[in-house]
Short mmCIF file of C-alpha atoms in Angstrom, two decimals:
data_model
loop_
_atom_site.label_atom_id
_atom_site.label_comp_id
_atom_site.label_asym_id
_atom_site.label_seq_id
_atom_site.Cartn_x
_atom_site.Cartn_y
_atom_site.Cartn_z
CA MET A 1 -32.95 3.70 52.99
CA SER A 2 -36.72 3.87 53.39
CA HIS A 3 -38.34 5.55 56.19
CA LEU A 4 -41.31 4.51 55.64
CA PHE A 5 -43.06 1.21 56.78
CA PRO A 6 -43.03 -1.07 53.68
CA THR A 7 -46.92 -1.55 53.80
CA TYR A 8 -47.70 -0.69 50.14
CA LYS A 9 -46.18 -2.47 46.99
CA ARG A 10 -44.88 0.80 45.01
CA TRP A 11 -45.53 1.48 41.69
CA ASP A 12 -42.37 2.55 40.09
CA VAL A 13 -43.63 5.81 39.37
CA THR A 14 -43.30 9.14 41.16
CA PRO A 15 -45.87 11.76 40.23
CA GLN A 16 -44.55 15.23 39.51
CA ALA A 17 -48.23 16.94 38.18
CA ALA A 18 -51.40 15.62 36.87
CA LYS A 19 -54.79 17.41 35.53
CA GLY A 20 -57.88 15.80 34.03
CA ALA A 21 -57.06 12.21 33.41
CA TRP A 22 -53.59 12.76 33.02
CA LEU A 23 -50.84 12.03 35.37
CA THR A 24 -46.95 13.07 34.72
CA ASP A 25 -44.13 12.00 36.89
CA VAL A 26 -40.72 12.95 37.00
CA SER A 27 -39.20 12.15 34.22
CA GLY A 28 -41.73 14.01 32.25
CA ARG A 29 -43.51 10.69 30.88
CA LYS A 30 -47.37 11.18 30.89
CA TYR A 31 -49.80 8.84 31.80
CA LEU A 32 -53.97 8.43 31.19
CA ASP A 33 -54.69 7.92 34.86
CA PHE A 34 -57.81 4.94 35.06
CA THR A 35 -57.23 4.80 38.97
CA SER A 36 -58.29 8.53 39.78
CA GLY A 37 -56.46 7.65 43.31
CA ILE A 38 -58.45 4.53 43.71
CA GLY A 39 -61.62 6.26 42.87
CA VAL A 40 -61.04 9.09 44.50
CA CYS A 41 -60.53 11.98 42.04
CA ASN A 42 -64.25 11.81 40.36
CA LEU A 43 -64.03 15.12 38.84
CA GLY A 44 -60.38 14.89 37.57
CA HIS A 45 -56.49 16.09 38.86
CA VAL A 46 -56.51 19.27 40.07
CA ASN A 47 -59.93 20.61 39.09
CA ASP A 48 -60.30 24.08 38.65
CA GLN A 49 -63.59 24.57 40.30
CA VAL A 50 -62.62 22.53 43.67
CA LYS A 51 -59.48 24.08 43.86
CA ALA A 52 -60.71 27.55 43.68
CA ALA A 53 -62.93 26.61 46.48
CA VAL A 54 -60.24 24.98 48.67
CA GLU A 55 -58.16 28.27 47.87
CA GLN A 56 -60.92 30.51 49.48
CA GLN A 57 -61.99 28.80 52.17
CA LEU A 58 -57.78 28.26 52.89
CA ASN A 59 -57.83 31.94 53.31
CA GLN A 60 -60.53 32.25 55.53
CA PHE A 61 -59.63 29.03 57.97
CA TRP A 62 -58.16 25.29 58.35
CA HIS A 63 -59.60 24.10 61.11
CA THR A 64 -61.27 24.82 64.65
CA SER A 65 -63.25 22.24 65.74
CA ASN A 66 -66.83 20.55 66.07
CA LEU A 67 -67.48 22.38 69.40
CA PHE A 68 -67.98 25.12 67.14
CA GLN A 69 -71.42 25.70 64.41
CA SER A 70 -70.26 25.06 60.81
CA GLU A 71 -72.82 26.06 58.03
CA LEU A 72 -70.50 24.61 55.55
CA GLN A 73 -71.19 21.07 57.48
CA GLU A 74 -74.99 21.83 57.17
CA GLU A 75 -74.53 22.59 53.76
CA VAL A 76 -72.88 19.72 52.49
CA ALA A 77 -74.71 17.54 54.81
CA LYS A 78 -77.73 18.47 53.10
CA GLN A 79 -76.26 17.68 49.44
CA LEU A 80 -75.75 14.25 50.93
CA ALA A 81 -79.17 13.82 52.45
CA ASP A 82 -80.83 14.96 49.56
CA ALA A 83 -78.88 12.74 47.45
CA SER A 84 -79.28 9.58 49.44
CA GLY A 85 -82.95 10.11 50.33
CA LEU A 86 -81.59 10.19 54.31
CA ASP A 87 -81.95 13.21 56.72
CA LEU A 88 -78.95 13.17 58.94
CA VAL A 89 -75.10 13.27 58.37
CA PHE A 90 -72.04 12.30 60.66
CA PHE A 91 -68.66 13.38 58.92
CA ALA A 92 -64.96 11.25 59.61
CA ASN A 93 -62.05 11.37 57.31
CA SER A 94 -61.71 8.14 55.31
CA GLY A 95 -64.06 5.05 54.24
CA ALA A 96 -62.90 2.93 57.02
CA GLU A 97 -63.59 5.38 60.10
CA ALA A 98 -67.30 5.81 57.87
CA ASN A 99 -67.83 2.22 58.28
CA GLU A 100 -66.51 2.17 61.38
CA ALA A 101 -68.94 4.63 62.71
CA ALA A 102 -72.23 2.76 60.57
CA ILE A 103 -70.92 -0.27 62.70
CA LYS A 104 -70.84 1.72 66.03
CA LEU A 105 -74.37 3.35 64.85
CA ALA A 106 -76.19 0.12 63.67
CA ARG A 107 -75.47 -1.62 67.25
CA LYS A 108 -76.17 1.47 69.61
CA ALA A 109 -79.65 2.28 67.61
CA THR A 110 -80.55 -1.33 68.00
CA GLY A 111 -79.46 -3.03 71.07
CA ARG A 112 -77.91 -5.63 68.91
CA SER A 113 -74.50 -6.54 68.84
CA LYS A 114 -74.07 -8.95 65.55
CA ILE A 115 -73.21 -7.47 62.20
CA ILE A 116 -73.43 -9.53 58.57
CA THR A 117 -71.85 -9.04 55.60
CA PHE A 118 -70.93 -11.05 52.41
CA ILE A 119 -67.68 -13.19 51.50
CA SER A 120 -65.51 -11.51 49.27
CA SER A 121 -66.70 -8.08 50.47
CA PHE A 122 -64.27 -5.43 51.62
CA HIS A 123 -65.18 -2.86 54.71
CA GLY A 124 -61.98 -1.29 55.69
CA ARG A 125 -58.36 -2.00 57.50
CA THR A 126 -59.43 -0.74 60.99
CA PHE A 127 -59.98 -2.86 63.97
CA ALA A 128 -63.83 -3.65 63.12
CA THR A 129 -63.81 -3.00 59.73
CA MET A 130 -61.29 -5.04 59.29
CA ALA A 131 -63.19 -8.24 61.11
CA ALA A 132 -66.25 -6.78 58.92
CA THR A 133 -64.68 -7.75 55.68
CA GLY A 134 -64.96 -11.16 54.17
CA GLN A 135 -61.83 -12.17 53.28
CA ASP A 136 -58.85 -13.39 55.03
CA LYS A 137 -56.14 -12.60 53.17
CA ILE A 138 -57.03 -9.19 55.01
CA LYS A 139 -57.10 -10.12 58.25
CA SER A 140 -54.15 -12.32 58.44
CA GLY A 141 -51.24 -11.95 61.24
CA PHE A 142 -53.57 -9.75 63.58
CA GLY A 143 -54.66 -12.40 66.00
CA PRO A 144 -58.49 -13.11 66.49
CA MET A 145 -60.74 -10.80 65.13
CA LEU A 146 -63.91 -9.47 67.14
CA PRO A 147 -66.63 -12.11 66.97
CA THR A 148 -69.49 -10.16 66.39
CA PHE A 149 -69.43 -10.75 62.54
CA GLU A 150 -71.27 -13.31 60.51
CA TYR A 151 -70.51 -14.07 57.12
CA VAL A 152 -72.26 -15.08 53.80
CA PRO A 153 -72.48 -15.70 50.17
CA LEU A 154 -73.55 -13.04 48.22
CA HIS A 155 -76.14 -14.13 46.35
CA ASP A 156 -77.53 -17.07 48.58
CA LEU A 157 -80.81 -15.71 50.48
CA GLU A 158 -81.01 -19.44 52.39
CA ALA A 159 -78.17 -18.53 54.08
CA LEU A 160 -78.92 -14.80 55.24
CA ARG A 161 -81.77 -16.09 56.28
CA CYS A 162 -80.14 -18.59 58.69
CA ALA A 163 -77.65 -16.33 59.55
CA LEU A 164 -80.24 -13.29 60.47
CA ASP A 165 -81.25 -13.51 65.09
CA ASP A 166 -82.26 -11.45 67.57
CA ASP A 167 -79.00 -10.45 68.34
CA THR A 168 -77.91 -8.86 64.71
CA ALA A 169 -77.80 -4.96 64.01
CA GLY A 170 -77.44 -5.05 60.71
CA LEU A 171 -76.58 -6.42 57.25
CA LEU A 172 -73.48 -3.76 56.23
CA PHE A 173 -72.69 -4.38 52.16
CA GLU A 174 -71.30 -3.19 49.16
CA VAL A 175 -73.48 -2.90 46.03
CA ILE A 176 -70.58 -3.31 43.73
CA GLN A 177 -68.12 -5.57 45.66
CA GLY A 178 -64.44 -3.61 44.69
CA GLU A 179 -61.84 -4.79 46.10
CA GLY A 180 -63.30 -8.16 46.52
CA GLY A 181 -63.39 -8.48 42.15
CA ILE A 182 -65.88 -6.12 40.83
CA HIS A 183 -68.55 -8.56 41.90
CA ALA A 184 -71.78 -6.79 41.27
CA ALA A 185 -75.02 -8.48 43.27
CA GLU A 186 -78.52 -8.68 41.69
CA ASP A 187 -81.11 -6.19 41.99
CA GLU A 188 -83.39 -8.63 43.19
CA PHE A 189 -81.56 -10.29 45.49
CA LEU A 190 -80.43 -7.32 47.22
CA GLN A 191 -84.39 -6.40 47.20
CA ALA A 192 -85.04 -9.65 48.71
CA ALA A 193 -81.75 -9.51 51.51
CA ALA A 194 -83.28 -6.15 52.43
CA GLU A 195 -86.87 -7.40 52.97
CA LEU A 196 -85.51 -10.10 55.40
CA VAL A 197 -82.95 -7.65 57.07
CA GLN A 198 -86.34 -5.71 57.56
CA GLN A 199 -88.61 -8.09 58.59
CA ASN A 200 -85.83 -9.07 61.68
CA GLY A 201 -85.88 -6.04 62.92
CA SER A 202 -82.65 -5.40 61.94
CA LEU A 203 -80.57 -2.55 59.64
CA ILE A 204 -79.99 -2.06 55.85
CA ILE A 205 -76.05 -0.64 56.38
CA VAL A 206 -74.85 0.17 52.12
CA ASP A 207 -71.12 0.54 52.05
CA GLU A 208 -70.69 3.36 49.37
CA VAL A 209 -67.43 4.14 49.64
CA GLN A 210 -65.98 3.22 46.24
CA THR A 211 -69.61 2.80 44.55
CA GLY A 212 -71.09 6.52 45.66
CA ILE A 213 -70.74 9.67 44.26
CA GLY A 214 -71.76 9.29 40.94
CA ARG A 215 -69.32 6.49 40.10
CA THR A 216 -72.31 3.98 38.80
CA GLY A 217 -74.17 6.54 37.22
CA LYS A 218 -76.26 7.32 39.82
CA ALA A 219 -75.90 9.11 43.39
CA PHE A 220 -75.35 6.56 45.40
CA ALA A 221 -75.28 2.46 43.66
CA PHE A 222 -78.11 1.19 46.13
CA GLN A 223 -80.70 3.58 43.87
CA HIS A 224 -80.35 0.82 41.38
CA ALA A 225 -81.87 -1.70 43.22
CA GLY A 226 -84.41 0.60 45.04
CA LEU A 227 -83.82 0.18 48.06
CA ASP A 228 -84.19 2.33 51.40
CA PRO A 229 -81.34 1.82 53.64
CA ASP A 230 -81.47 2.78 57.15
CA ILE A 231 -77.56 4.34 57.04
CA VAL A 232 -74.85 4.86 54.34
CA SER A 233 -71.23 5.31 54.12
CA THR A 234 -69.33 7.15 52.15
CA ALA A 235 -65.59 8.55 51.42
CA LYS A 236 -63.30 8.56 48.16
CA GLY A 237 -64.60 11.03 45.57
CA ILE A 238 -66.64 12.81 47.86
CA ALA A 239 -64.33 15.72 48.02
CA ASN A 240 -62.04 14.64 45.09
CA GLY A 241 -59.05 14.42 46.63
CA LEU A 242 -59.10 15.70 50.21
CA PRO A 243 -59.88 13.42 52.79
CA LEU A 244 -63.54 13.47 53.81
CA GLY A 245 -65.69 10.39 54.61
CA ALA A 246 -69.31 11.04 56.22
CA ILE A 247 -71.79 8.34 57.11
CA ILE A 248 -75.82 9.26 56.31
CA GLY A 249 -78.81 7.52 58.22
CA LYS A 250 -82.33 8.01 59.05
CA LYS A 251 -83.85 10.69 61.49
CA GLU A 252 -85.06 7.79 63.64
CA LEU A 253 -81.37 7.02 64.54
CA ALA A 254 -80.15 10.28 65.74
CA SER A 255 -80.92 8.88 69.79
CA ALA A 256 -77.64 6.77 68.87
CA PHE A 257 -75.66 9.25 68.17
CA SER A 258 -76.30 12.30 70.62
CA PRO A 259 -73.37 14.22 72.23
CA GLY A 260 -70.30 13.08 73.50
CA SER A 261 -71.68 8.95 71.67
CA HIS A 262 -69.26 9.45 68.62
CA GLY A 263 -66.95 11.96 66.87
CA SER A 264 -63.50 13.56 65.43
CA THR A 265 -61.30 15.88 65.26
CA PHE A 266 -60.75 16.68 61.73
CA GLY A 267 -64.10 15.07 60.57
CA GLY A 268 -66.13 17.95 58.52
CA ASN A 269 -62.71 19.74 57.88
CA PRO A 270 -63.61 23.09 56.39
CA VAL A 271 -61.04 22.62 53.83
CA SER A 272 -62.38 19.45 53.05
CA LEU A 273 -66.16 20.42 53.10
CA ALA A 274 -64.97 23.17 50.60
CA ALA A 275 -63.61 20.97 48.12
CA ALA A 276 -66.99 18.23 48.66
CA LYS A 277 -69.64 21.15 48.27
CA VAL A 278 -68.25 21.81 44.80
CA THR A 279 -67.61 18.63 43.91
CA LEU A 280 -70.99 17.17 45.02
CA GLN A 281 -72.89 20.09 43.12
CA THR A 282 -71.88 18.60 40.17
CA VAL A 283 -71.50 15.20 40.74
CA PHE A 284 -75.25 15.07 41.85
CA GLU A 285 -76.56 16.92 38.74
CA GLU A 286 -78.96 14.66 36.95
CA THR A 287 -77.21 15.55 33.30
CA PHE A 288 -74.15 14.62 34.73
CA LEU A 289 -75.47 11.34 35.87
CA GLN A 290 -76.53 10.28 32.59
CA GLN A 291 -73.56 11.37 31.26
CA VAL A 292 -71.32 9.04 33.17
CA ALA A 293 -73.91 5.93 32.93
CA ALA A 294 -73.28 6.66 28.91
CA LYS A 295 -69.56 7.00 29.34
CA GLY A 296 -69.76 3.74 31.17
CA LYS A 297 -71.65 2.21 28.62
CA GLN A 298 -69.48 3.23 25.95
CA LEU A 299 -66.28 2.10 28.15
CA ALA A 300 -67.26 -1.34 28.20
CA ALA A 301 -68.16 -1.44 24.17
CA ALA A 302 -64.95 -0.28 24.10
CA LEU A 303 -63.35 -2.77 25.86
CA ASN A 304 -65.95 -5.83 24.61
CA SER A 305 -64.99 -4.34 20.69
CA GLU A 306 -61.19 -4.64 21.35
CA LEU A 307 -61.20 -7.37 23.80
CA SER A 308 -63.92 -10.23 22.72
CA LEU A 309 -61.43 -12.46 20.47
CA MET A 310 -58.33 -12.11 23.49
CA PRO A 311 -58.33 -15.80 25.06
CA GLN A 312 -56.78 -14.28 28.57
CA VAL A 313 -59.97 -12.22 28.98
CA LYS A 314 -63.40 -13.94 30.36
CA LYS A 315 -65.78 -11.04 30.75
CA ILE A 316 -66.74 -7.17 31.39
CA LYS A 317 -68.74 -7.00 34.16
CA GLY A 318 -69.10 -3.64 36.53
CA LYS A 319 -71.80 -0.51 36.23
CA GLY A 320 -71.29 2.89 35.46
CA LEU A 321 -67.41 3.41 35.18
CA MET A 322 -66.52 0.95 37.81
CA ILE A 323 -65.54 -1.33 35.40
CA GLY A 324 -63.72 -4.84 35.52
CA ILE A 325 -62.30 -7.18 33.04
CA GLU A 326 -62.25 -11.03 34.63
CA LEU A 327 -59.34 -12.69 33.07
CA THR A 328 -58.46 -16.52 33.24
CA GLU A 329 -55.15 -15.65 34.82
CA GLU A 330 -53.60 -13.47 37.06
CA ALA A 331 -54.03 -9.31 36.58
CA ALA A 332 -51.13 -8.26 38.63
CA PRO A 333 -48.91 -8.31 34.89
CA TYR A 334 -50.96 -7.30 33.23
CA VAL A 335 -51.37 -3.98 35.23
CA ALA A 336 -47.58 -3.49 35.27
CA ALA A 337 -47.65 -4.34 30.96
CA ILE A 338 -50.38 -1.96 30.89
CA ARG A 339 -48.67 0.38 32.98
CA GLU A 340 -45.75 0.71 30.53
CA ARG A 341 -47.81 1.26 27.66
CA GLY A 342 -49.37 4.47 28.95
CA LEU A 343 -52.15 3.78 30.99
CA LEU A 344 -52.86 3.63 34.88
CA LEU A 345 -55.29 0.66 36.48
CA LEU A 346 -55.83 -1.44 39.08
CA THR A 347 -56.42 -5.12 40.32
CA ALA A 348 -59.73 -6.19 41.73
CA GLY A 349 -58.68 -9.29 43.79
CA THR A 350 -56.22 -11.72 41.95
CA HIS A 351 -58.12 -11.98 38.41
CA VAL A 352 -59.52 -9.04 37.34
CA LEU A 353 -58.44 -5.57 35.92
CA ARG A 354 -59.56 -3.00 37.85
CA LEU A 355 -61.15 0.58 35.84
CA LEU A 356 -61.75 4.06 37.74
CA PRO A 357 -61.25 6.56 35.19
CA PRO A 358 -62.47 10.14 36.06
CA LEU A 359 -66.41 10.57 35.81
CA THR A 360 -65.18 12.89 33.32
CA VAL A 361 -63.35 11.36 30.86
CA SER A 362 -63.04 12.02 27.36
CA ASP A 363 -64.24 10.08 24.82
CA ASN A 364 -60.88 9.97 23.39
CA GLU A 365 -59.36 8.85 26.17
CA ILE A 366 -61.93 6.17 26.38
CA LYS A 367 -60.70 4.63 23.34
CA GLN A 368 -56.97 5.17 24.02
CA ALA A 369 -57.46 3.34 27.14
CA ALA A 370 -59.10 0.12 25.52
CA ALA A 371 -56.84 0.19 22.20
CA ILE A 372 -53.81 0.33 24.97
CA ILE A 373 -54.72 -2.29 26.94
CA ALA A 374 -55.84 -4.69 23.98
CA ALA A 375 -52.52 -3.73 22.97
CA ALA A 376 -50.80 -5.30 25.79
CA PHE A 377 -53.22 -8.75 25.28
CA ARG A 378 -51.53 -8.78 21.72
CA ALA A 379 -47.89 -8.18 22.75
CA PRO A 380 -46.05 -11.61 23.51
#
């Protein structure tokens, strides 16, 4: 009998060790891991430089309190601010907590209540972020949602125009909807939407929990569209496997997060920040980001080459190393079949296979993954 709540439909894989893009289970079987802990281990499992930084911090101290000054918090905050073009950072523990903070900040800064999001979006599983999510299945069974959220279709500018009103605090969106099915928003739509939001006196809030920290070939995905957001949330890849989340905002919002307005006991923990500092030093280098973009194109090309004649495959989509394979049928059985052949990947929605390899994935590992996926599709 397990003493864990059955909140996860677990695979029949028990990890024992992992390194780079490879995971080994307790039976000694090796898997090529294109989940990266769901877009978390961007520099690969047990990265040597991150490990050394964490070990050094563990030998100094593990935790104090956010009542103390922290040079490490200042250093990582500057890394995030410089890479995003924004000014101020609040540290949390996860993406959901970061989005909670973004929602609170937007409401307090504007004095307004409503947050608009897109249908098929995913923003977390706390009560506010669940309410912000544009998918009914996430909310099922939890009773009435918070009433201050409104959902409009992606790419429907007129619906957004109608939803905006004097009580709209902001528009919260993913540049690429991850859990919803790897739906990438068009640059032109995002630019027009941002202009509408700004004209309404509302804030632009970008959820970069999955798309941020280099995943799409830019430091943050909103930079592909040249947006100027007010608040950006980030987590997942920020500390290469240690729990950390953050919001980054414009300096004009500082007064809304004055002392006592928000907080987190573990947010900005020094061990996680030690990992983040090294991770961001690597990921935010322009040459590294260019390599991610190139690898993303290589992966998409390899998949198109291997799968172009497969009747189950509708299209390959995504950006950088956030790739979806949209199918004509449900994706879950293929995840299992591909796993049996030694490759770990995910679903996104019901009909999309989601690939989130480490950003350090090699050319050969990309070829291996494409070949394994093709073999699974060819199997009777």
